[in-house]
Tab-separated table of C-alpha atoms in Angstrom:
chain	number	residue	atom	x	y	z
A	1014	MET	CA	17.715	-12.542	18.818
A	1015	HIS	CA	16.576	-12.594	15.209
A	1016	THR	CA	16.848	-15.698	13.178
A	1017	THR	CA	18.281	-15.559	9.625
A	1018	THR	CA	14.926	-16.730	8.319
A	1019	SER	CA	12.978	-13.817	9.790
A	1020	SER	CA	15.615	-11.295	8.745
A	1021	VAL	CA	15.725	-12.556	5.160
A	1022	THR	CA	11.918	-12.719	4.940
A	1023	LEU	CA	11.630	-9.201	6.339
A	1024	ALA	CA	14.245	-7.778	3.950
A	1025	VAL	CA	12.527	-9.448	0.914
A	1026	ALA	CA	9.075	-8.197	2.035
A	1027	VAL	CA	10.258	-4.626	2.496
A	1028	PHE	CA	12.281	-4.686	-0.778
A	1029	LEU	CA	9.308	-5.914	-2.859
A	1030	ALA	CA	6.763	-3.617	-1.228
A	1031	SER	CA	9.045	-0.561	-1.609
A	1032	GLY	CA	9.779	-1.629	-5.204
A	1033	VAL	CA	6.079	-1.647	-6.125
A	1034	GLU	CA	5.527	1.774	-4.518
A	1035	SER	CA	8.690	3.161	-6.187
A	1036	VAL	CA	7.415	2.083	-9.603
A	1037	GLU	CA	4.181	4.017	-8.962
A	1038	ALA	CA	6.155	7.118	-7.764
A	1039	LEU	CA	8.558	6.902	-10.703
A	1040	THR	CA	5.670	6.909	-13.158
A	1041	ILE	CA	4.465	10.238	-11.770
A	1042	ILE	CA	7.981	11.731	-11.542
A	1043	VAL	CA	8.821	10.780	-15.170
A	1044	ALA	CA	5.442	12.167	-16.323
A	1045	ALA	CA	6.121	15.464	-14.491
A	1046	GLY	CA	9.719	15.563	-15.881
A	1047	VAL	CA	8.696	14.877	-19.470
A	1048	SER	CA	5.847	17.364	-19.536
A	1049	ARG	CA	6.968	20.166	-17.191
A	1050	GLY	CA	10.785	19.910	-17.165
A	1051	TRP	CA	13.190	17.697	-15.240
A	1052	ARG	CA	14.556	20.349	-12.925
A	1053	SER	CA	11.283	20.924	-11.101
A	1054	ALA	CA	10.323	17.242	-11.137
A	1055	LEU	CA	13.639	16.176	-9.610
A	1056	GLU	CA	13.506	18.999	-7.056
A	1057	GLY	CA	9.971	17.914	-6.060
A	1058	MET	CA	11.151	14.308	-5.681
A	1059	ALA	CA	14.211	15.340	-3.654
A	1060	ALA	CA	12.151	17.544	-1.377
A	1061	ALA	CA	9.704	14.683	-0.705
A	1062	LEU	CA	12.543	12.247	-0.010
A	1063	VAL	CA	14.060	14.664	2.532
A	1064	VAL	CA	10.690	15.054	4.331
A	1065	LEU	CA	10.144	11.255	4.331
A	1066	THR	CA	13.701	10.680	5.735
A	1067	LEU	CA	13.063	13.192	8.523
A	1068	LEU	CA	9.789	11.355	9.233
A	1069	VAL	CA	11.481	7.962	9.604
A	1070	GLY	CA	14.272	9.533	11.675
A	1071	ALA	CA	11.761	11.163	14.021
A	1072	LEU	CA	9.179	8.428	14.344
A	1073	GLY	CA	11.394	5.310	14.038
A	1074	PRO	CA	13.389	5.522	17.297
A	1075	ALA	CA	10.329	6.801	19.198
A	1076	LEU	CA	8.307	3.772	18.012
A	1077	VAL	CA	11.050	1.267	18.693
A	1078	TYR	CA	12.182	2.520	22.141
A	1079	LEU	CA	9.191	4.252	23.710
A	1080	VAL	CA	6.157	2.110	22.842
A	1081	PRO	CA	5.820	-1.247	24.685
A	1082	ILE	CA	6.808	-4.013	22.275
A	1083	ASN	CA	3.494	-5.955	22.603
A	1084	VAL	CA	1.394	-2.839	21.960
A	1085	LEU	CA	3.595	-2.007	18.971
A	1086	ARG	CA	3.232	-5.513	17.614
A	1087	VAL	CA	-0.535	-5.545	17.831
A	1088	VAL	CA	-0.853	-2.081	16.269
A	1089	VAL	CA	1.643	-2.579	13.407
A	1090	GLY	CA	0.482	-6.214	12.993
A	1091	GLY	CA	-3.117	-4.932	12.590
A	1092	LEU	CA	-2.005	-2.282	10.119
A	1093	LEU	CA	0.004	-4.833	8.101
A	1094	LEU	CA	-3.027	-7.172	8.079
A	1095	VAL	CA	-5.343	-4.417	6.780
A	1096	PHE	CA	-2.779	-3.279	4.189
A	1097	GLY	CA	-1.818	-6.817	3.146
A	1098	LEU	CA	-5.442	-7.974	2.820
A	1099	GLN	CA	-6.247	-4.910	0.673
A	1100	TRP	CA	-3.304	-5.775	-1.603
A	1101	LEU	CA	-4.251	-9.457	-1.835
A	1102	ARG	CA	-7.888	-8.647	-2.524
A	1103	LYS	CA	-6.907	-6.319	-5.392
A	1104	ALA	CA	-4.389	-8.866	-6.743
A	1105	VAL	CA	-7.019	-11.638	-6.785
A	1106	LEU	CA	-9.667	-9.379	-8.394
A	1107	ARG	CA	-7.163	-8.305	-11.058
A	1108	ALA	CA	-6.033	-11.863	-11.684
A	1109	VAL	CA	-9.581	-13.040	-12.355
A	1110	GLY	CA	-10.517	-9.947	-14.412
A	1111	LEU	CA	-12.966	-8.396	-11.946
A	1112	LYS	CA	-10.725	-5.355	-11.651
A	1113	ALA	CA	-8.704	-3.566	-14.334
A	1114	LYS	CA	-4.956	-4.211	-14.148
A	1115	HIS	CA	-2.761	-1.366	-12.870
A	1116	ASP	CA	-1.623	0.116	-16.178
A	1117	GLU	CA	1.496	2.296	-15.682
A	1118	ASP	CA	1.382	3.341	-19.337
A	1119	ALA	CA	-2.177	4.628	-19.004
A	1120	ILE	CA	-1.299	6.421	-15.745
A	1121	PHE	CA	1.742	7.937	-17.417
A	1122	LYS	CA	-0.302	9.199	-20.364
A	1123	ARG	CA	-2.977	10.638	-18.039
A	1124	HIS	CA	-0.430	12.557	-16.038
A	1125	VAL	CA	1.409	13.841	-19.124
A	1126	GLU	CA	-1.909	15.002	-20.646
A	1127	ALA	CA	-2.950	16.716	-17.459
A	1128	LEU	CA	0.440	18.363	-16.990
A	1129	SER	CA	0.909	19.397	-20.607
A	1130	PRO	CA	0.651	23.168	-21.306
A	1131	GLY	CA	-2.929	24.134	-20.658
A	1132	GLY	CA	-3.653	20.772	-18.905
A	1133	ASP	CA	-5.445	20.698	-15.588
A	1134	GLU	CA	-3.779	18.364	-13.078
A	1135	GLN	CA	-6.745	18.583	-10.693
A	1136	THR	CA	-9.292	17.409	-13.249
A	1137	GLY	CA	-7.059	15.508	-15.586
A	1138	GLN	CA	-8.403	17.532	-18.499
A	1139	SER	CA	-6.321	19.423	-20.974
A	1140	ASP	CA	-7.203	22.314	-23.208
A	1141	SER	CA	-5.454	23.958	-26.144
A	1142	ARG	CA	-4.235	27.082	-24.388
A	1143	PRO	CA	-0.485	27.528	-24.642
A	1144	GLY	CA	1.479	26.912	-21.465
A	1145	LYS	CA	2.940	29.879	-19.593
A	1146	ARG	CA	6.273	28.344	-18.560
A	1147	GLY	CA	9.249	26.990	-20.459
A	1148	ARG	CA	10.937	23.747	-19.481
A	1149	ALA	CA	14.238	25.349	-18.376
A	1150	THR	CA	12.621	27.441	-15.648
A	1151	ARG	CA	11.229	26.288	-12.312
A	1152	ASP	CA	7.701	25.005	-12.649
A	1153	ALA	CA	5.354	24.953	-9.649
A	1154	ALA	CA	3.016	22.340	-11.091
A	1155	GLY	CA	5.842	19.988	-11.989
A	1156	PHE	CA	7.380	20.386	-8.532
A	1157	ALA	CA	4.028	19.903	-6.770
A	1158	VAL	CA	3.045	16.799	-8.745
A	1159	ALA	CA	6.442	15.162	-8.290
A	1160	PHE	CA	6.476	16.028	-4.597
A	1161	LYS	CA	2.926	14.778	-4.036
A	1162	GLY	CA	3.523	11.553	-5.988
A	1163	THR	CA	6.822	10.787	-4.223
A	1164	PHE	CA	5.471	11.794	-0.779
A	1165	LEU	CA	2.244	9.777	-0.920
A	1166	GLU	CA	3.820	6.624	-2.370
A	1167	GLY	CA	6.809	7.137	-0.040
A	1168	LEU	CA	4.527	7.465	2.977
A	1169	GLU	CA	3.304	3.942	2.268
A	1170	VAL	CA	6.932	2.780	2.124
A	1171	VAL	CA	7.565	4.532	5.471
A	1172	ILE	CA	4.576	2.741	7.049
A	1173	ILE	CA	5.809	-0.595	5.706
A	1174	VAL	CA	9.375	0.114	6.959
A	1175	LEU	CA	8.246	1.279	10.418
A	1176	GLY	CA	5.694	-1.556	10.584
A	1177	LEU	CA	7.901	-4.404	9.482
A	1178	GLY	CA	11.157	-2.980	10.939
A	1179	GLY	CA	9.679	-1.560	14.144
A	1180	GLY	CA	7.671	-4.656	14.983
A	1181	ASP	CA	10.790	-6.778	15.100
A	1182	HIS	CA	13.346	-4.131	16.173
A	1183	GLN	CA	15.057	-4.377	12.767
A	1184	LEU	CA	14.541	-0.802	11.566
A	1185	GLY	CA	18.053	-0.583	10.076
A	1186	LEU	CA	17.588	-3.674	7.935
A	1187	ALA	CA	14.097	-2.570	6.817
A	1188	SER	CA	15.365	0.943	5.929
A	1189	ALA	CA	18.287	-0.508	3.961
A	1190	SER	CA	15.989	-2.840	2.030
A	1191	ALA	CA	13.609	-0.003	1.164
A	1192	ALA	CA	16.560	2.223	0.092
A	1193	ALA	CA	17.917	-0.618	-2.056
A	1194	ALA	CA	14.514	-1.054	-3.738
A	1195	ILE	CA	14.290	2.681	-4.447
A	1196	VAL	CA	17.809	2.700	-5.955
A	1197	VAL	CA	17.109	-0.421	-8.055
A	1198	VAL	CA	13.798	0.872	-9.391
A	1199	GLY	CA	15.269	4.322	-9.974
A	1200	GLY	CA	18.204	2.752	-11.878
A	1201	ILE	CA	15.935	0.577	-13.967
A	1202	GLY	CA	13.669	3.586	-14.577
A	1203	LEU	CA	16.649	5.577	-15.867
A	1204	ALA	CA	17.918	2.711	-17.988
A	1205	VAL	CA	14.708	1.758	-19.694
A	1206	ALA	CA	13.220	5.276	-19.806
A	1207	ARG	CA	9.614	4.505	-19.016
A	1208	GLN	CA	9.061	0.855	-19.824
A	1209	LEU	CA	7.384	0.492	-16.439
A	1210	ALA	CA	4.390	-1.340	-17.893
A	1211	ASN	CA	6.651	-4.395	-18.303
A	1212	VAL	CA	7.037	-4.773	-14.505
A	1213	PRO	CA	4.871	-7.757	-13.437
A	1214	GLU	CA	3.158	-5.614	-10.855
A	1215	ASN	CA	0.215	-7.880	-10.069
A	1216	ALA	CA	2.493	-10.823	-9.360
A	1217	MET	CA	4.693	-8.616	-7.147
A	1218	LYS	CA	1.627	-7.260	-5.377
A	1219	THR	CA	0.391	-10.774	-4.683
A	1220	VAL	CA	3.753	-11.768	-3.165
A	1221	VAL	CA	3.911	-8.543	-1.088
A	1222	GLY	CA	0.316	-8.957	0.065
A	1223	LEU	CA	1.125	-12.519	1.167
A	1224	MET	CA	4.119	-11.338	3.144
A	1225	LEU	CA	2.369	-8.403	4.757
A	1226	VAL	CA	-0.550	-10.621	5.804
A	1227	SER	CA	1.885	-13.314	7.128
A	1228	PHE	CA	3.973	-10.806	9.110
A	1229	GLY	CA	0.759	-9.093	10.292
A	1230	THR	CA	-0.646	-12.386	11.563
A	1231	PHE	CA	2.644	-13.388	13.211
A	1232	TRP	CA	3.277	-10.112	15.052
A	1233	THR	CA	-0.306	-9.523	16.103
A	1234	GLY	CA	-0.225	-13.025	17.506
A	1235	GLU	CA	3.037	-12.365	19.343
A	1236	GLY	CA	1.601	-9.163	20.747
A	1237	LEU	CA	-1.408	-11.141	22.035
A	1238	ASP	CA	0.878	-13.762	23.644
A	1239	VAL	CA	0.185	-16.436	21.054
A	1240	ARG	CA	3.170	-18.847	21.082
A	1241	TRP	CA	3.779	-19.870	17.459
A	1242	PRO	CA	5.161	-23.379	16.908
A	1243	GLY	CA	8.693	-23.139	15.492
A	1244	SER	CA	8.920	-19.453	16.506
A	1245	ASP	CA	10.030	-17.331	13.521
A	1246	LEU	CA	9.771	-20.267	11.121
A	1247	ALA	CA	6.014	-19.987	11.548
A	1248	ILE	CA	6.214	-16.952	9.227
A	1249	LEU	CA	7.275	-19.187	6.319
A	1250	VAL	CA	4.461	-21.637	7.126
A	1251	LEU	CA	1.962	-18.739	7.147
A	1252	VAL	CA	3.309	-17.418	3.804
A	1253	ALA	CA	2.910	-20.910	2.248
A	1254	ALA	CA	-0.596	-21.431	3.731
A	1255	TYR	CA	-1.834	-18.011	2.614
A	1256	ALA	CA	-0.297	-18.573	-0.840
A	1257	VAL	CA	-2.223	-21.865	-1.273
A	1258	VAL	CA	-5.437	-20.177	-0.197
A	1259	THR	CA	-4.867	-17.180	-2.535
A	1260	TRP	CA	-4.171	-19.556	-5.435
A	1261	ALA	CA	-7.369	-21.506	-4.609
A	1262	LEU	CA	-9.413	-18.271	-4.446
A	1263	MET	CA	-8.026	-17.195	-7.842
A	1264	ARG	CA	-9.053	-20.615	-9.325
A	1265	LEU	CA	-12.477	-20.478	-7.686
A	1266	MET	CA	-13.218	-16.938	-8.821
A	1267	ARG	CA	-12.079	-17.422	-12.456
A	1268	PRO	CA	-14.901	-16.505	-14.857
A	1269	SER	CA	-14.845	-20.105	-16.257
A	1270	ALA	CA	-15.328	-21.440	-12.729
A	1271	LEU	CA	-18.498	-19.387	-12.283
A	1272	PRO	CA	-21.817	-20.716	-13.698
A	1273	THR	CA	-22.857	-19.138	-16.984
A	1274	ASP	CA	-26.263	-17.467	-17.436
A	1275	GLN	CA	-27.532	-20.595	-19.269
A	1276	GLU	CA	-26.363	-22.896	-16.449
A	1277	ARG	CA	-28.022	-20.572	-13.953
A	1278	ALA	CA	-31.286	-20.717	-15.896
A	1279	HIS	CA	-31.150	-24.544	-15.995
A	1280	ALA	CA	-30.402	-24.795	-12.280
B	1382	MET	CA	-19.185	36.268	-5.061
B	1383	PRO	CA	-18.745	40.045	-4.558
B	1384	GLU	CA	-16.327	41.541	-7.037
B	1385	GLY	CA	-12.883	42.379	-5.748
B	1386	ARG	CA	-12.925	40.046	-2.781
B	1387	PRO	CA	-10.411	37.190	-3.019
B	1388	PRO	CA	-11.801	33.674	-2.521
B	1389	ARG	CA	-11.379	32.301	1.024
B	1390	VAL	CA	-8.590	29.790	1.410
B	1391	ALA	CA	-8.385	27.533	4.454
B	1392	PRO	CA	-5.253	27.991	6.569
B	1393	LEU	CA	-2.242	25.793	5.713
B	1394	TRP	CA	-2.453	23.731	8.956
B	1395	ARG	CA	-6.072	22.929	8.278
B	1396	ARG	CA	-5.364	21.805	4.730
B	1397	TRP	CA	-2.478	19.666	5.957
B	1398	LEU	CA	-4.646	18.171	8.691
B	1399	LYS	CA	-7.399	17.454	6.195
B	1400	GLY	CA	-4.929	15.862	3.777
B	1401	PHE	CA	-3.378	13.781	6.570
B	1402	GLY	CA	-6.802	12.575	7.695
B	1403	ALA	CA	-7.824	11.821	4.095
B	1404	PHE	CA	-4.628	9.790	3.644
B	1405	TRP	CA	-5.277	7.624	6.695
B	1406	TRP	CA	-8.980	7.220	5.850
B	1407	ASP	CA	-8.048	6.129	2.324
B	1408	PHE	CA	-5.208	3.915	3.649
B	1409	LEU	CA	-7.251	2.137	6.310
B	1410	VAL	CA	-10.824	2.247	5.033
B	1411	GLY	CA	-10.865	3.250	1.342
B	1412	ASP	CA	-13.407	1.205	-0.557
B	1413	THR	CA	-12.931	-1.860	1.717
B	1414	PRO	CA	-14.342	-0.971	5.162
B	1415	GLU	CA	-15.163	-4.654	5.613
B	1416	ILE	CA	-11.446	-5.490	5.797
B	1417	LEU	CA	-10.773	-2.987	8.599
B	1418	ILE	CA	-13.839	-4.152	10.544
B	1419	GLY	CA	-12.969	-7.801	9.901
B	1420	VAL	CA	-9.346	-7.361	11.109
B	1421	LEU	CA	-10.541	-5.603	14.304
B	1422	VAL	CA	-13.029	-8.421	14.984
B	1423	VAL	CA	-10.309	-11.075	14.321
B	1424	ILE	CA	-7.835	-9.353	16.718
B	1425	GLY	CA	-10.536	-9.153	19.370
B	1426	ALA	CA	-11.468	-12.824	18.938
B	1427	VAL	CA	-7.833	-14.001	19.033
B	1428	ALA	CA	-7.200	-11.812	22.120
B	1429	LEU	CA	-10.149	-13.512	23.836
B	1430	ILE	CA	-8.962	-16.989	22.860
B	1431	ALA	CA	-5.262	-16.492	23.681
B	1432	LYS	CA	-5.382	-14.159	26.663
B	1433	ALA	CA	-8.711	-14.769	28.346
B	1434	ALA	CA	-9.127	-18.488	27.654
B	1435	SER	CA	-5.397	-19.368	27.423
B	1436	LEU	CA	-6.115	-21.693	24.484
B	1437	ASN	CA	-2.856	-21.290	22.531
B	1438	THR	CA	-3.311	-24.152	20.068
B	1439	LEU	CA	-6.808	-22.913	19.166
B	1440	ALA	CA	-5.472	-19.365	18.715
B	1441	VAL	CA	-2.661	-20.644	16.371
B	1442	ILE	CA	-5.199	-22.471	14.189
B	1443	ALA	CA	-8.089	-19.977	14.392
B	1444	PHE	CA	-6.064	-16.821	13.643
B	1445	PRO	CA	-5.040	-17.615	10.049
B	1446	LEU	CA	-8.444	-19.175	9.353
B	1447	LEU	CA	-10.224	-16.033	10.489
B	1448	VAL	CA	-7.908	-13.889	8.333
B	1449	VAL	CA	-8.738	-16.094	5.339
B	1450	ALA	CA	-12.461	-15.705	6.126
B	1451	VAL	CA	-12.041	-11.900	6.047
B	1452	LEU	CA	-10.324	-12.079	2.632
B	1453	GLY	CA	-12.858	-14.530	1.251
B	1454	GLY	CA	-15.757	-12.460	2.557
B	1455	SER	CA	-14.380	-9.268	0.989
B	1456	LEU	CA	-13.861	-11.040	-2.359
B	1457	VAL	CA	-17.396	-12.467	-2.347
B	1458	TRP	CA	-18.662	-8.940	-1.531
B	1459	ALA	CA	-16.682	-7.530	-4.450
B	1460	GLY	CA	-17.922	-10.296	-6.794
B	1461	ARG	CA	-21.562	-9.623	-5.836
B	1462	ALA	CA	-21.093	-5.889	-6.307
B	1463	LYS	CA	-19.886	-6.581	-9.896
B	1464	ASP	CA	-23.087	-8.676	-10.604
């Protein structure tokens, strides 16, 4: 029996994580559409979505019904911990300025430049040779880039959906949340053209990282027969505790919190 | 390369396999191998505490603390790499 708390937390975690990945995929699709034509870009995106749907359809039930629940929880819990800690680490480093912020505008420009007539998608360089294809015809590069971008970012969504949904036998809810996030991001993307840089991605990544690490800790513990006090409510306690620690780490690692060269010399 | 001979291209299944392996390597290891190793060590330690020693309360407290230690360690590592 799932509590409302765990269902809501799971739905929010999947929605935010899928939203972040969708923004990244949308940047690539829009870049391919603008520079190589919308027909090929949308076909590439659609093809990738079909492959990803088949993947969830094939792997989801097998994971949920064939793998022993405790093994599943330790494996997906471990994956969520690794994934979540990577996100949190990046979020902290970006917040304190030790890592460049994820700039969707810069990524968009890079893709457009590489995909422009004469551009080289592999190297990201462009030259002045005229392109061979018009925008109305099918374009292999536009299709491939949109497919690759959607598939790779979508694969991360699939792992999150299977991990969060499969670990708690709530695959339907996780899939619906991911689909809702994709629709919302797609709708916003269409509405605001490509103002994706305005999405507060680092804040969203911090929240998603916190949730993935919390779910990862909870389910790995369940798989290892750890009995959490308060059962599913422990997830909220874990989210709060990890949030406090992350905030403290961001404060501690701020450049002003670190000793300056002069202070180091005096010490 | 001898003239007229087309360049060798790996079969599709090998390119897919290579791409699939590269995705998982990048996904799990990437530029933070310490996180994967740390998580494996934490899971092993919690398994020992909870299953072998049956110390549930200790496992409940130690698990999040060890996870925080992995995050902190990785951040310190990143900070030192920048210096």
